[in-house]
Amino acid sequence: MSVTASVFVALVLVASALGFTAARRNGGDLRALNEWALGGRRFGTILSWFLLGGDLYTAYTFIALPALVYGVGALGFFAVPYATIAYPIVFLLLARFWSIAHERGYMTAGDFVRGRYRSRSLELAIAATGVLAALPYIALQIVGMKAVLAQLGGIFAIGGGAMPLAVAFTLLAAYTYIGGLRAPATIAVFKDILIYLTIAAAIVVIPHALGGWHAIFTAADRALASPLHPFPLLVAPQMQFAYATLALGSAFSLFLYPHAITSLLSARSADVVRRNAALLPLYSILLGIIALLGFAALAAGIHAPPNEIVPILFARFFPPWFAGLADATIVIGALVPASIMALGAANLFLRNVVSPLSGRAPSRDAGSTKWLTLAFCALSLILVLFMNVKFAIYFQLLGGAWVLQTAPAIFFGLGERSLPARALLAGWLAGMIAATSFALVDGFSPNIALHVGSWTLVGFIAIYAVAINLGVALVAAALLRVRSPQGEIA
Amino acid sequence: MARRAWYWLLALPFIALLDVPLYDRIDPRWNGIPFFYWYQLAWVVLTAALLGIVYLATRERAR
């Protein structure tokens, strides 16, 4: 095995070992769902920071974001404002969500909706949306791993990396099964040390080797410019609204995903959540630097599938052992969120999809959730190994637009007065249909052009769909009030 | 200052980052990095600072 591959395998094994030992630390009876799935809700500021960082800033982000910038230029940078304005939202809204969930013992968004609106159909709608959005997200983590394996070559790339992916996912499923949320939380600490190390080295070495940032941007500008897009380092005027709506829509949907809610609710207090809102932007700086690596790849004259440019950059500018470290960082960076996503989706599915359909109360026991987590891991692996990667990407994009349709029920529910469940359900349905048809009509482009007279506004489909969602919900609420003046919900 | 007043500080990142024409330009550069990029990265730091300030200012009364 080459030096790169040896370092890579060693580090992935260390991370897995950490995952397996996590169960023994921190006490708690792991047979209880609250302990297994939420770490007993005892994570302090620092562990929460690592966990949320490992959960939200995934390997796919680190592969796909530079790939996007490499492909389209400035528009791909929208992830930076997105990952910035998400935090005032966490501070103001999600800290309150934590408090309500803690007080009432809610473990998922579905629990919150059931408790807040006393409507099992709304609970079912919100939970099913979350599960559907989570599955392609797990699949994309595997896509990120595949990009690294392809670059490593040799035995790692045989059959599109099917064998090593299956090994990695078996390890992932096993330690998640044993340790629950504690496993990814422990690995996240290790992973983040590697990430900060890798990025610190990249930001010093790569610009230096390419003659500085000015030279990088000039070369990237030349490589990307086309008659259709003469200024690729800037967002074209007709795309500025799309840029803003992509950032805003993504920021609001980030914490509606089941894996984000799982990590959020494992925090010890609302204060831990607020403190993390101020500390997590540190990862967004990394995110911005990583995005700029897309321009560095252009300047370095790399011609490759966009998803492979980051591993190629590291292989080109660093000694083999460090390239192995960077590759391991990406793969471990995929294993952490994949574990939390499978766990969060399984918990949501059993508590808020199966339970309302079967009419039985959700179990306090971790047993069935553990098995379903394994099943979700396997399902995502199959999705990636046997289906087109494009399908996973489209499905994930659609999932992002879908998950934002749960925003009105959750965020209005934080206040003293909300809309009636039936109105929110009507809005959700309208929003889901709108999001799906926008995506289908425009060949799964994230943006769609809205024509008002001679005026055209290109914007993020999720934002247009949620506007329809809100409109329908408000009209339905008004109609319900006319019919029953007392109102159903105080 | 009342707690609610401090929260208004958190509107600043939204205004600064969602008004794209405000920063969609190349100059002035910083270290060779076009304005568009360093402006947004600077707002990551500023937002963290604002959140830190609001957290400290509202902490006591939140209890």
XYZ file of C-alpha atoms in Angstrom:
553
model
C 0.000 0.000 0.000
C 1.248 3.534 -0.729
C 2.116 5.983 2.047
C -1.063 7.962 1.297
C -3.251 4.877 1.535
C -1.559 3.642 4.737
C -2.024 6.952 6.551
C -5.591 7.069 5.277
C -6.478 3.580 6.518
C -4.762 4.109 9.884
C -6.668 7.341 10.601
C -10.031 5.905 9.575
C -9.377 2.957 11.906
C -8.486 5.291 14.804
C -11.759 7.165 14.244
C -13.749 3.923 14.200
C -12.044 2.733 17.382
C -13.032 6.012 19.050
C -16.596 5.370 17.928
C -16.624 1.921 19.487
C -15.229 3.092 22.830
C -17.669 6.028 23.042
C -20.418 3.856 24.493
C -18.391 3.116 27.604
C -17.691 6.729 28.454
C -20.142 9.135 30.079
C -22.286 6.499 31.794
C -26.015 6.364 31.156
C -28.135 3.344 30.323
C -27.917 2.987 26.549
C -31.030 0.835 26.422
C -33.073 3.996 27.060
C -33.901 5.921 23.885
C -33.150 9.287 25.495
C -29.633 8.108 26.369
C -28.905 6.316 23.108
C -30.359 8.864 20.668
C -29.688 12.133 22.497
C -26.701 11.279 24.695
C -28.930 11.807 27.730
C -29.200 15.521 26.764
C -26.022 16.218 28.699
C -23.624 17.649 26.097
C -21.897 20.842 27.209
C -20.761 23.800 25.091
C -17.560 22.233 23.764
C -18.870 18.781 22.897
C -21.990 20.351 21.327
C -19.752 22.583 19.254
C -17.806 19.629 17.885
C -20.958 17.586 17.372
C -22.881 20.329 15.551
C -19.783 21.246 13.566
C -19.320 17.631 12.509
C -23.007 17.303 11.757
C -23.620 20.453 9.705
C -20.326 20.885 7.895
C -20.237 17.532 6.199
C -17.790 15.826 3.855
C -20.209 16.416 1.039
C -19.992 20.152 1.745
C -16.220 20.000 1.631
C -16.293 18.185 -1.714
C -19.322 19.758 -3.389
C -18.779 23.386 -2.462
C -15.363 23.795 -4.132
C -16.785 21.697 -6.986
C -19.597 24.216 -7.402
C -17.254 27.221 -7.303
C -14.952 25.386 -9.744
C -17.919 24.948 -12.071
C -19.918 28.184 -11.820
C -17.786 30.736 -9.960
C -19.256 33.298 -7.548
C -22.761 31.814 -7.380
C -21.326 28.771 -5.569
C -20.191 31.036 -2.730
C -23.812 31.413 -1.490
C -23.003 28.775 1.142
C -21.045 31.419 3.087
C -23.924 33.877 3.680
C -26.133 30.822 4.226
C -23.862 29.444 6.943
C -23.703 32.918 8.518
C -27.332 34.001 8.780
C -28.244 30.517 10.003
C -26.793 31.444 13.410
C -28.965 34.410 14.373
C -31.833 32.006 13.553
C -30.347 29.410 15.904
C -29.890 32.034 18.601
C -33.389 33.478 18.386
C -35.582 30.532 17.365
C -33.802 27.245 17.964
C -32.770 28.092 21.537
C -36.467 28.547 22.249
C -37.233 25.275 20.470
C -34.678 23.600 22.775
C -36.406 25.028 25.882
C -39.877 23.867 24.860
C -38.569 20.437 23.817
C -36.679 20.059 27.081
C -39.613 21.068 29.246
C -42.023 18.663 27.512
C -39.543 15.858 26.755
C -39.782 16.152 22.956
C -37.113 14.291 20.979
C -38.027 15.267 17.408
C -39.770 17.937 15.346
C -42.688 15.502 15.042
C -43.024 15.319 18.838
C -43.104 19.102 18.943
C -45.878 19.313 16.344
C -47.968 16.633 18.065
C -47.653 18.377 21.426
C -48.179 21.881 20.081
C -51.087 21.301 17.696
C -52.607 18.027 18.961
C -52.804 16.927 15.344
C -51.484 13.554 14.332
C -51.928 14.271 10.611
C -49.738 17.385 10.846
C -47.241 15.381 12.906
C -47.175 12.710 10.215
C -46.718 15.287 7.430
C -43.847 17.089 9.165
C -42.081 13.863 10.149
C -42.414 12.151 6.761
C -40.957 15.278 5.121
C -37.958 15.180 7.466
C -37.277 11.491 6.815
C -37.555 11.930 3.038
C -35.156 14.870 3.142
C -32.629 13.013 5.311
C -32.195 9.900 3.151
C -30.581 11.529 0.092
C -28.431 13.586 2.471
C -26.926 10.374 3.853
C -26.473 9.122 0.300
C -24.527 12.268 -0.611
C -22.082 11.650 2.218
C -21.261 8.404 0.461
C -20.835 10.331 -2.790
C -18.230 12.455 -0.968
C -16.420 9.317 0.174
C -16.482 7.887 -3.335
C -14.662 10.946 -4.671
C -11.807 10.327 -2.224
C -11.668 6.589 -2.925
C -11.521 7.206 -6.677
C -8.514 9.462 -6.095
C -6.771 6.900 -3.864
C -7.024 4.371 -6.683
C -5.862 0.763 -6.483
C -8.047 -1.540 -4.434
C -9.967 1.503 -3.166
C -11.463 2.301 -6.545
C -12.518 -1.185 -7.677
C -16.183 -1.276 -8.620
C -16.589 2.439 -7.876
C -15.184 1.831 -4.399
C -18.010 -0.542 -3.504
C -15.899 -2.745 -1.226
C -14.290 -0.020 0.933
C -17.614 1.835 1.090
C -19.328 -1.283 2.355
C -16.566 -1.761 4.972
C -16.790 1.880 6.088
C -20.560 1.714 6.329
C -20.516 -1.522 8.272
C -18.170 0.083 10.801
C -20.383 3.166 10.913
C -23.551 1.159 11.417
C -21.905 -0.971 14.115
C -20.607 1.829 16.309
C -23.781 3.867 15.913
C -25.779 0.794 16.929
C -23.640 0.319 20.020
C -22.951 3.881 21.162
C -25.819 5.918 19.721
C -25.192 9.670 19.458
C -22.141 9.387 21.711
C -20.260 7.616 18.908
C -20.389 10.413 16.305
C -19.914 13.007 19.070
C -16.620 11.407 20.082
C -15.405 10.920 16.510
C -16.376 14.522 15.707
C -13.711 15.814 18.097
C -11.026 13.796 16.294
C -12.377 14.737 12.880
C -12.400 18.444 13.635
C -8.810 18.465 14.826
C -7.909 16.903 11.462
C -10.062 19.416 9.568
C -8.537 22.489 11.202
C -5.058 21.048 10.605
C -5.768 20.301 6.947
C -7.333 23.668 6.178
C -4.646 25.624 8.030
C -2.027 23.891 5.894
C -4.044 24.354 2.700
C -4.492 28.078 3.174
C -0.746 28.605 3.662
C 0.661 26.177 1.107
C -1.715 26.328 -1.860
C -1.934 30.122 -2.432
C 1.839 30.346 -1.949
C 2.466 27.660 -4.576
C 0.097 29.342 -7.017
C 1.569 32.855 -6.675
C -0.908 34.369 -4.196
C -4.635 35.078 -4.192
C -4.476 37.810 -6.804
C -2.932 35.392 -9.290
C -5.423 32.657 -8.348
C -8.441 34.888 -8.933
C -7.028 36.241 -12.189
C -6.383 32.733 -13.523
C -9.788 31.475 -12.358
C -11.470 34.452 -14.016
C -9.764 33.596 -17.297
C -10.625 29.892 -17.005
C -14.324 30.443 -16.247
C -15.194 33.482 -18.391
C -17.470 32.807 -21.332
C -19.592 34.998 -23.628
C -22.639 33.941 -21.608
C -20.971 34.659 -18.286
C -18.337 37.370 -18.797
C -17.682 38.095 -15.085
C -17.557 34.713 -13.328
C -16.001 36.158 -10.158
C -19.224 38.082 -9.531
C -22.880 37.144 -9.385
C -24.610 38.283 -12.586
C -27.211 41.000 -11.839
C -30.119 38.766 -12.903
C -28.892 36.100 -10.449
C -28.522 38.307 -7.371
C -32.018 37.549 -6.133
C -31.348 33.821 -6.621
C -28.130 34.185 -4.603
C -29.965 35.887 -1.717
C -32.901 33.454 -1.724
C -30.586 30.423 -1.882
C -28.797 31.723 1.217
C -31.997 32.640 3.075
C -33.914 29.470 2.219
C -31.002 27.209 3.074
C -30.393 29.027 6.371
C -33.991 28.536 7.488
C -34.098 24.888 6.453
C -30.754 23.904 8.005
C -32.123 23.271 11.476
C -35.312 21.618 10.265
C -33.379 18.517 9.186
C -33.702 15.626 11.653
C -29.944 15.316 12.150
C -29.622 18.990 13.101
C -32.502 18.734 15.575
C -30.990 15.578 17.079
C -27.668 17.324 17.720
C -29.395 20.461 18.940
C -31.530 18.624 21.487
C -28.533 16.752 22.897
C -27.261 20.067 24.313
C -27.400 20.439 28.083
C -29.196 23.789 28.151
C -30.620 26.577 26.014
C -27.564 28.548 27.054
C -25.334 25.934 25.410
C -27.361 26.399 22.213
C -26.996 30.201 22.342
C -23.278 30.044 23.068
C -22.864 27.676 20.136
C -24.691 30.083 17.851
C -21.833 32.506 18.514
C -19.076 29.871 18.277
C -20.183 27.788 15.272
C -19.492 30.537 12.680
C -15.824 29.591 13.096
C -16.658 26.609 10.875
C -18.225 28.947 8.318
C -14.846 30.641 7.877
C -13.378 27.232 7.057
C -16.261 26.712 4.679
C -15.418 29.954 2.866
C -11.745 29.030 2.582
C -12.638 25.593 1.276
C -14.970 27.142 -1.305
C -12.070 29.283 -2.536
C -10.106 26.072 -3.193
C -12.400 25.720 -6.225
C -10.674 28.788 -7.708
C -7.290 27.387 -6.687
C -8.049 24.220 -8.657
C -8.866 26.337 -11.721
C -5.656 28.313 -11.284
C -3.681 25.077 -10.956
C -5.091 23.982 -14.307
C -6.793 20.885 -12.897
C -9.212 19.274 -15.315
C -11.201 16.584 -13.541
C -14.720 15.705 -12.458
C -15.590 18.626 -10.110
C -16.150 16.318 -7.132
C -12.554 15.102 -7.294
C -10.718 18.431 -7.341
C -10.149 18.680 -3.573
C -8.402 15.300 -3.210
C -6.435 16.111 -6.391
C -5.323 19.484 -4.979
C -4.033 17.808 -1.834
C -2.281 15.073 -3.804
C -0.576 17.698 -5.960
C 0.579 20.192 -3.349
C 1.333 18.034 -0.308
C 3.602 15.102 0.576
C 1.876 11.683 0.331
C 1.386 11.260 4.094
C -0.424 14.603 4.322
C -2.607 13.800 1.314
C -3.578 10.613 3.152
C -4.465 12.692 6.189
C -6.622 15.026 4.072
C -8.369 12.067 2.428
C -9.051 10.480 5.826
C -10.418 13.823 7.053
C -12.987 13.851 4.269
C -14.046 10.247 4.804
C -14.316 10.619 8.592
C -16.136 13.868 7.878
C -18.702 11.789 6.003
C -19.045 9.096 8.643
C -19.920 11.508 11.464
C -22.956 13.182 9.845
C -24.092 9.965 8.137
C -24.306 8.352 11.547
C -26.322 11.236 13.052
C -28.564 11.457 9.989
C -29.417 7.753 10.053
C -30.063 7.942 13.782
C -32.174 11.107 13.580
C -34.207 9.868 10.625
C -34.838 6.480 12.266
C -35.986 8.112 15.495
C -38.284 10.504 13.634
C -39.715 7.713 11.482
C -40.577 5.440 14.407
C -41.913 8.128 16.736
C -43.828 10.288 14.305
C -44.591 8.245 11.205
C -45.073 4.686 12.459
C -46.663 5.655 15.754
C -49.503 7.835 14.339
C -50.209 5.228 11.654
C -50.290 2.295 14.066
C -51.987 4.262 16.852
C -49.481 3.014 19.427
C -47.473 5.316 21.706
C -43.768 5.627 20.800
C -41.454 3.382 22.802
C -39.018 4.699 25.410
C -36.784 1.807 24.547
C -33.917 2.242 22.074
C -34.225 -1.265 20.570
C -36.277 -0.729 17.425
C -34.692 2.676 16.674
C -31.275 1.004 16.723
C -32.349 -1.571 14.154
C -33.979 1.003 11.929
C -30.789 3.093 12.026
C -28.946 0.091 10.569
C -31.631 -0.238 7.900
C -31.307 3.445 6.907
C -27.521 3.084 6.608
C -27.984 0.083 4.319
C -30.658 1.828 2.273
C -28.446 4.856 1.611
C -25.527 2.636 0.620
C -27.756 0.813 -1.862
C -29.041 4.145 -3.159
C -25.489 5.218 -4.003
C -24.095 1.910 -5.228
C -26.943 1.007 -7.528
C -28.365 4.323 -8.585
C -27.060 7.219 -10.552
C -25.252 9.811 -8.433
C -27.246 12.486 -10.257
C -30.400 10.978 -8.826
C -29.065 11.356 -5.272
C -28.117 14.968 -5.951
C -31.532 15.815 -7.445
C -33.282 14.029 -4.624
C -31.211 15.955 -2.062
C -31.983 19.269 -3.729
C -35.672 18.458 -3.707
C -35.338 17.341 -0.065
C -33.964 20.791 0.789
C -37.003 22.439 -0.806
C -39.335 19.989 0.927
C -37.876 20.407 4.383
C -38.407 24.180 4.247
C -42.141 23.458 3.911
C -42.111 22.340 7.553
C -40.865 25.790 8.649
C -44.281 27.478 9.191
C -45.561 24.734 11.529
C -42.326 24.675 13.557
C -41.469 28.372 13.711
C -45.035 29.667 14.222
C -45.412 26.981 16.868
C -42.690 28.642 18.942
C -44.922 31.637 19.617
C -47.900 31.857 21.931
C -50.364 31.925 19.065
C -50.024 29.892 15.921
C -52.263 28.969 13.027
C -54.734 26.066 13.268
C -53.264 22.656 12.393
C -55.589 22.221 9.438
C -54.481 25.520 7.897
C -50.807 24.599 8.331
C -51.475 21.192 6.819
C -53.109 22.789 3.761
C -50.131 25.143 3.421
C -47.668 22.261 3.763
C -49.451 20.301 1.029
C -49.508 23.292 -1.319
C -45.823 23.968 -0.617
C -44.795 20.348 -1.235
C -46.678 20.199 -4.524
C -45.268 23.563 -5.590
C -41.670 22.617 -4.702
C -41.918 19.297 -6.518
C -43.477 20.752 -9.658
C -40.989 23.659 -9.804
C -38.157 21.127 -9.621
C -39.665 18.855 -12.268
C -40.561 21.674 -14.640
C -37.072 23.127 -14.708
C -35.016 19.902 -14.860
C -34.016 20.000 -11.181
C -32.399 23.395 -11.277
C -32.370 24.944 -7.776
C -33.675 28.197 -9.245
C -36.687 29.060 -11.279
C -37.613 32.210 -13.182
C -40.778 33.955 -12.089
C -42.349 36.109 -14.793
C -44.491 39.046 -13.708
C -45.465 40.998 -16.812
C -42.224 41.978 -18.520
C -40.325 41.426 -15.308
C -38.343 38.260 -14.567
C -37.134 37.254 -11.137
C -34.907 34.191 -10.788
C -35.113 32.727 -7.283
C -34.635 29.588 -5.177
C -37.562 27.174 -5.660
C -37.794 26.474 -1.908
C -38.498 30.153 -1.201
C -41.199 30.416 -3.867
C -42.783 27.204 -2.572
C -42.744 28.355 1.045
C -44.346 31.659 -0.009
C -47.214 29.645 -1.527
C -47.271 27.491 1.615
C -47.611 30.582 3.844
C -50.225 32.165 1.606
C -52.410 29.057 1.599
C -52.005 28.591 5.363
C -53.020 32.181 6.110
C -56.060 32.069 3.808
C -57.119 28.705 5.236
C -56.735 30.065 8.772
C -58.927 33.055 7.900
C -61.585 30.780 6.375
C -61.557 28.528 9.441
C -61.991 31.552 11.689
C -65.024 32.700 9.688
C -66.582 29.269 10.115
C -65.903 28.946 13.833
C -65.450 32.377 15.428
C -64.116 30.916 18.701
C -61.086 29.497 16.910
C -59.580 26.122 17.627
C -56.203 27.167 18.858
C -55.641 29.835 21.430
C -31.351 48.414 27.341
C -34.270 45.999 27.183
C -33.616 42.501 25.918
C -35.681 42.937 22.805
C -33.666 45.966 21.772
C -30.449 43.937 21.772
C -32.042 41.355 19.482
C -32.370 43.985 16.761
C -28.583 43.847 16.374
C -29.103 40.393 14.870
C -30.984 41.928 11.923
C -27.703 43.433 10.680
C -26.225 40.218 9.140
C -29.456 39.650 7.214
C -29.396 43.158 5.734
C -25.672 43.080 5.035
C -25.670 39.682 3.330
C -29.043 39.532 1.569
C -28.611 42.872 -0.197
C -26.346 41.306 -2.822
C -25.897 44.412 -5.073
C -24.286 46.076 -2.047
C -21.192 43.866 -2.288
C -21.251 42.297 -5.753
C -18.030 44.043 -6.889
C -14.326 43.275 -7.367
C -12.701 46.356 -5.791
C -11.372 47.133 -3.259
C -9.400 43.912 -3.017
C -7.824 42.669 0.203
C -4.676 40.572 -0.131
C -5.647 40.059 -3.741
C -9.080 38.687 -2.765
C -11.986 40.493 -4.525
C -14.375 42.512 -2.330
C -17.269 40.098 -2.952
C -15.400 37.322 -1.135
C -13.668 39.092 1.729
C -16.754 41.158 2.558
C -18.810 37.997 3.108
C -16.034 36.321 5.071
C -15.733 39.460 7.222
C -19.457 39.210 7.956
C -18.986 35.689 9.269
C -16.656 37.133 11.916
C -18.894 40.157 12.565
C -21.971 37.951 12.972
C -20.161 35.781 15.494
C -19.126 38.946 17.374
C -22.687 40.319 17.320
C -24.042 37.019 18.618
C -21.428 37.045 21.378
C -22.413 40.592 22.370
C -26.139 39.842 22.343
C -25.534 36.642 24.310
C -23.594 38.467 27.035
C -26.019 41.401 27.135
C -29.142 39.262 27.473
C -27.751 36.427 29.584
C -28.579 37.646 33.109
C -32.161 38.591 32.423
C -32.718 35.393 30.455
C -32.317 33.365 33.625
